[in-house]
Amino acid sequence: MRKITTQDLEAIAIGSTVLGTGGGGDPYIGKLMAQNAIEQFGEVPLLDPEEVPDDTLIVPVAAFGAPVILLEKLFNGKEALAAFEMMEKYLGEKIFATMPAEAGGLNGVIPFAVAAEKNIPIIDADGMGRAYPRLEMVTFTLYDIPASPITQADEKGNRSIYHTINNVWGETMVGSTVIPMGGSCFIACYPMSGKQMKEAAVRNVISKAQKLGLAIGEAKQKGISPLNNLLSAGDGKLIFKGKIIDVNVQTDGRWNKGICRLEGLEGYAGQQMQLDFQNEFLIATSGEKVIASVPDLITVLDLETAEPLTIESLQYGYRLNVIAMPCDEKWKSKAGIALGGPSAFGYDSPYVPI
Amino acid sequence: MRKITTQDLEAIAIGSTVLGTGGGGDPYIGKLMAQNAIEQFGEVPLLDPEEVPDDTLIVPVAAFGAPVILLEKLFNGKEALAAFEMMEKYLGEKIFATMPAEAGGLNGVIPFAVAAEKNIPIIDADGMGRAYPRLEMVTFTLYDIPASPITQADEKGNRSIYHTINNVWGETMVGSTVIPMGGSCFIACYPMSGKQMKEAAVRNVISKAQKLGLAIGEAKQKGISPLNNLLSAGDGKLIFKGKIIDVNVQTDGRWNKGICRLEGLEGYAGQQMQLDFQNEFLIATSGEKVIASVPDLITVLDLETAEPLTIESLQYGYRLNVIAMPCDEKWKSKAGIALGGPSAFGYDSPYVPI
């Protein structure tokens, strides 16, 4: 156990954006909310999964919606807590700890606000080790943990509880109501025991986010390459350097979908890369060749500073490093690739680990 | 109090179709379900509202969706009970009695199946005295009774609970999820006390449905005009006799919307009538002149038998009587007309009682 401070959240927010693979929502407002909650209610204990007793109740919390809407639509700051407390009341059992469902972007930091205000620990784990656009795309699904009951809260005061027949239906129900809600809401989901969490979660992903965030920051202080420092911290690989020549985003109320095209720079001059995304980057191709794909992580960084960028901030002319990092081993099983690999998004190329 | 038998349900189902004003769903399957439940679990006590103690819990149940889908999509027969029992468990209080939210069509008979299986009474009242296409369009709304919590069940096993900030948002949430559910589901809603029910409900509407159904049946036995007998039983007025020359129905997953055009017959030869509908008939016009409109009831009957017809059964060439009946007094208030009058459906003509 260690205590997470407001300072720790600076690096965690940056690292969560790296793990967010272009999605997960911009963490800026969420970071401020979490820092504010820590200042008001105290530092948040971060538990290693092994420190969590088996017979405890664990409930992840998350923002839900298209990242571009999460960026633009204000939330009142109490929705995640409302969803969490509705779950606690509905289950009639004290929740021992929370955790991110996805440690990417906004969703990597929001659980800290809830943990601080509820005075409970947060577990150093999530259900992805990255960000994914659909509710059922978590390692919990691979271990047959139901998403239900799912509690949902919006900024207006609407609240729902869903018991769905499977986790895909959880996505369907929350994804249907998020649209009239204005495109974003907050949920608590996948209530599970400490024992289930230890089996099914991706471990130590908050520590990993912090390590990635620190790698970028420290490199600047030391005057070394932030890109190389980050790649080294995350077992990552540089797959392209280029300038955006086209970015096409369509938001249907539930997802940002589109493509981003890059023209190579420096050692990649004369080459092109296409990045397809649905909230998160899904596949990076150069001509016919797949360079990287889900479940591995594809992230874009500013060419100079190596700061990670979210998809909704991308614009023509931006100069980027494109990096890929290996996914958690749980995604490399046959079931994992079926749930979160290229075919889950309609691509017929096989998953080839980077 | 009197006991409702399977035989009583025959007349109630026909009368509910008259009150359904073309919508409410075809009651045939619902009637069979209710009769089957009565055979299995016993006759259902029908209570006059005055017989209900003030401090009891009353929960209406209803089918929700576009009538044409309710007709075509099979339900497993346990959805209404599932929604009802979810409500009872969620509120943690025994429900004293159920009632129709709308006594029109399918929704006039479904509550009998739940009452029989739960061995509880049904109250001789509803929230409309007719059928309406939107969840908030009930007299309960006029008396500030929240629709929430609303429980929802589909035939696949999905279950939801909604707490919405107002009754319009109740419609929005259930109306969003019913679409992926396949266009129909069952709900329990407007949990209220006996005292609230006595104040806000439309009284004795089940008895009225039975009276209307009997009026049609008895006329046939006596060899008198079923149309005249029905009009006399329901304070109704014949507003047109004609043949369908055009019927245009569009189903968007949530509603059947469209128009039905008639060419006059007998005393109406040379005239035309247009009936606009959204699940239910909304407005009857002849040229520029509004002949009848919501909140009054507009119903079409077979020209020969006076059997009421639902909109989804209408076809080119059908020969019809069009009748209008006065709505309950609660709808004639300023708030009632705003909630359920022509302007609530985008018509700028004022409500003129028939």
XYZ file of C-alpha atoms in Angstrom, chain A residues 99-262:
164
model
C -10.636 0.656 -9.368
C -10.625 1.837 -12.969
C -12.572 -0.293 -15.442
C -10.112 1.114 -17.963
C -6.952 2.879 -16.888
C -6.926 4.992 -20.052
C -7.409 8.750 -20.199
C -10.162 10.234 -18.054
C -11.071 6.787 -16.792
C -7.617 6.343 -15.321
C -8.150 9.234 -12.904
C -11.909 9.452 -12.197
C -11.834 6.530 -9.709
C -9.472 8.552 -7.498
C -12.154 11.213 -6.996
C -14.623 8.536 -5.895
C -12.095 6.769 -3.664
C -11.107 10.026 -1.943
C -14.657 11.113 -1.302
C -15.732 7.653 -0.089
C -12.536 7.269 1.953
C -11.804 3.855 0.448
C -8.724 2.462 -1.271
C -8.209 2.135 -5.011
C -6.746 -1.059 -6.432
C -3.682 -0.943 -8.675
C -5.429 -2.772 -11.526
C -8.041 -2.339 -14.241
C -10.016 -4.413 -16.712
C -8.019 -3.609 -19.844
C -4.492 -2.356 -19.274
C -5.453 0.172 -21.929
C -8.710 1.759 -23.185
C -11.376 0.095 -25.323
C -14.583 1.556 -26.767
C -17.137 -1.027 -25.616
C -18.345 -1.941 -22.142
C -17.886 -5.691 -22.606
C -14.280 -5.311 -23.778
C -12.657 -6.020 -20.432
C -10.673 -8.935 -19.127
C -13.506 -9.425 -16.616
C -15.622 -10.723 -19.517
C -12.915 -13.289 -20.294
C -13.367 -14.607 -16.741
C -17.193 -14.695 -16.957
C -17.717 -11.811 -14.541
C -21.058 -10.127 -15.313
C -21.083 -6.388 -15.949
C -24.475 -6.349 -14.166
C -25.783 -4.771 -12.165
C -24.634 -1.602 -13.905
C -25.595 1.713 -12.331
C -25.706 4.847 -14.470
C -25.862 8.545 -13.585
C -25.995 11.682 -15.703
C -25.347 15.314 -14.778
C -29.064 16.118 -14.825
C -29.923 13.649 -12.071
C -31.184 10.675 -14.075
C -30.211 7.299 -12.583
C -30.566 3.759 -13.887
C -29.741 0.207 -12.882
C -29.334 -2.497 -15.530
C -29.341 -6.263 -15.171
C -28.486 -7.581 -18.605
C -28.303 -11.140 -19.873
C -24.680 -10.687 -20.910
C -22.031 -7.983 -21.064
C -22.714 -7.094 -24.706
C -26.287 -6.235 -23.672
C -24.795 -4.041 -20.950
C -23.089 -2.031 -23.684
C -26.347 -1.996 -25.674
C -28.481 -0.657 -22.817
C -26.042 1.963 -21.517
C -25.095 2.862 -25.085
C -28.769 3.456 -25.950
C -29.546 5.739 -23.032
C -26.276 7.699 -23.174
C -27.449 9.263 -26.436
C -30.496 11.149 -25.073
C -28.420 11.899 -21.970
C -26.303 14.034 -24.286
C -23.560 11.563 -25.145
C -21.909 11.044 -21.769
C -22.701 9.535 -18.385
C -20.921 7.766 -15.561
C -21.303 4.154 -14.573
C -20.387 1.695 -11.854
C -20.232 -1.875 -13.135
C -18.678 -5.302 -12.811
C -19.206 -5.631 -9.053
C -16.905 -8.481 -8.078
C -15.183 -10.113 -5.147
C -11.569 -9.507 -4.254
C -10.932 -13.066 -5.361
C -12.450 -12.484 -8.799
C -10.523 -9.255 -9.180
C -7.219 -10.992 -8.466
C -7.962 -13.557 -11.123
C -9.453 -11.364 -13.833
C -7.939 -7.878 -13.589
C -4.905 -6.471 -15.368
C -2.504 -5.830 -12.514
C -0.468 -2.795 -11.557
C -1.687 -0.670 -14.393
C -1.949 2.499 -12.270
C 1.698 2.086 -11.284
C 2.467 1.534 -14.932
C 0.642 4.746 -15.889
C 2.608 6.637 -13.269
C 5.877 5.129 -14.525
C 5.082 6.144 -18.106
C 4.098 9.653 -17.038
C 7.267 10.036 -14.988
C 9.408 8.752 -17.850
C 8.282 11.656 -20.018
C 8.671 14.246 -17.249
C 12.040 13.035 -15.985
C 13.564 12.918 -19.446
C 12.847 16.608 -19.850
C 14.537 17.406 -16.543
C 17.555 15.265 -17.426
C 17.728 16.593 -20.971
C 17.446 13.114 -22.487
C 14.978 11.954 -25.154
C 11.471 11.699 -23.647
C 10.454 9.374 -26.476
C 13.248 6.907 -25.781
C 12.685 7.131 -22.043
C 8.962 6.392 -22.518
C 9.578 3.513 -24.928
C 12.019 2.026 -22.483
C 9.590 2.403 -19.547
C 6.698 0.838 -21.493
C 8.462 -1.845 -23.532
C 7.284 0.193 -26.493
C 8.382 0.439 -30.060
C 8.429 3.433 -32.375
C 6.426 2.499 -35.488
C 6.243 5.813 -37.365
C 7.162 9.478 -37.405
C 4.951 11.674 -39.501
C 2.763 14.678 -40.120
C -1.028 14.487 -40.189
C -2.288 14.977 -43.744
C -5.910 14.016 -43.068
C -8.039 13.354 -40.019
C -11.656 12.371 -40.351
C -13.726 11.969 -37.190
C -17.411 11.119 -37.112
C -19.316 11.181 -33.847
C -22.627 9.333 -33.819
C -23.444 10.207 -30.205
C -21.861 7.058 -28.865
C -18.475 6.795 -30.554
C -15.842 8.809 -32.375
C -14.998 6.784 -35.454
C -12.643 7.657 -38.256
C -9.179 7.578 -39.703
C -6.027 9.638 -39.405
C -3.462 9.660 -42.238
C 0.193 10.523 -41.757
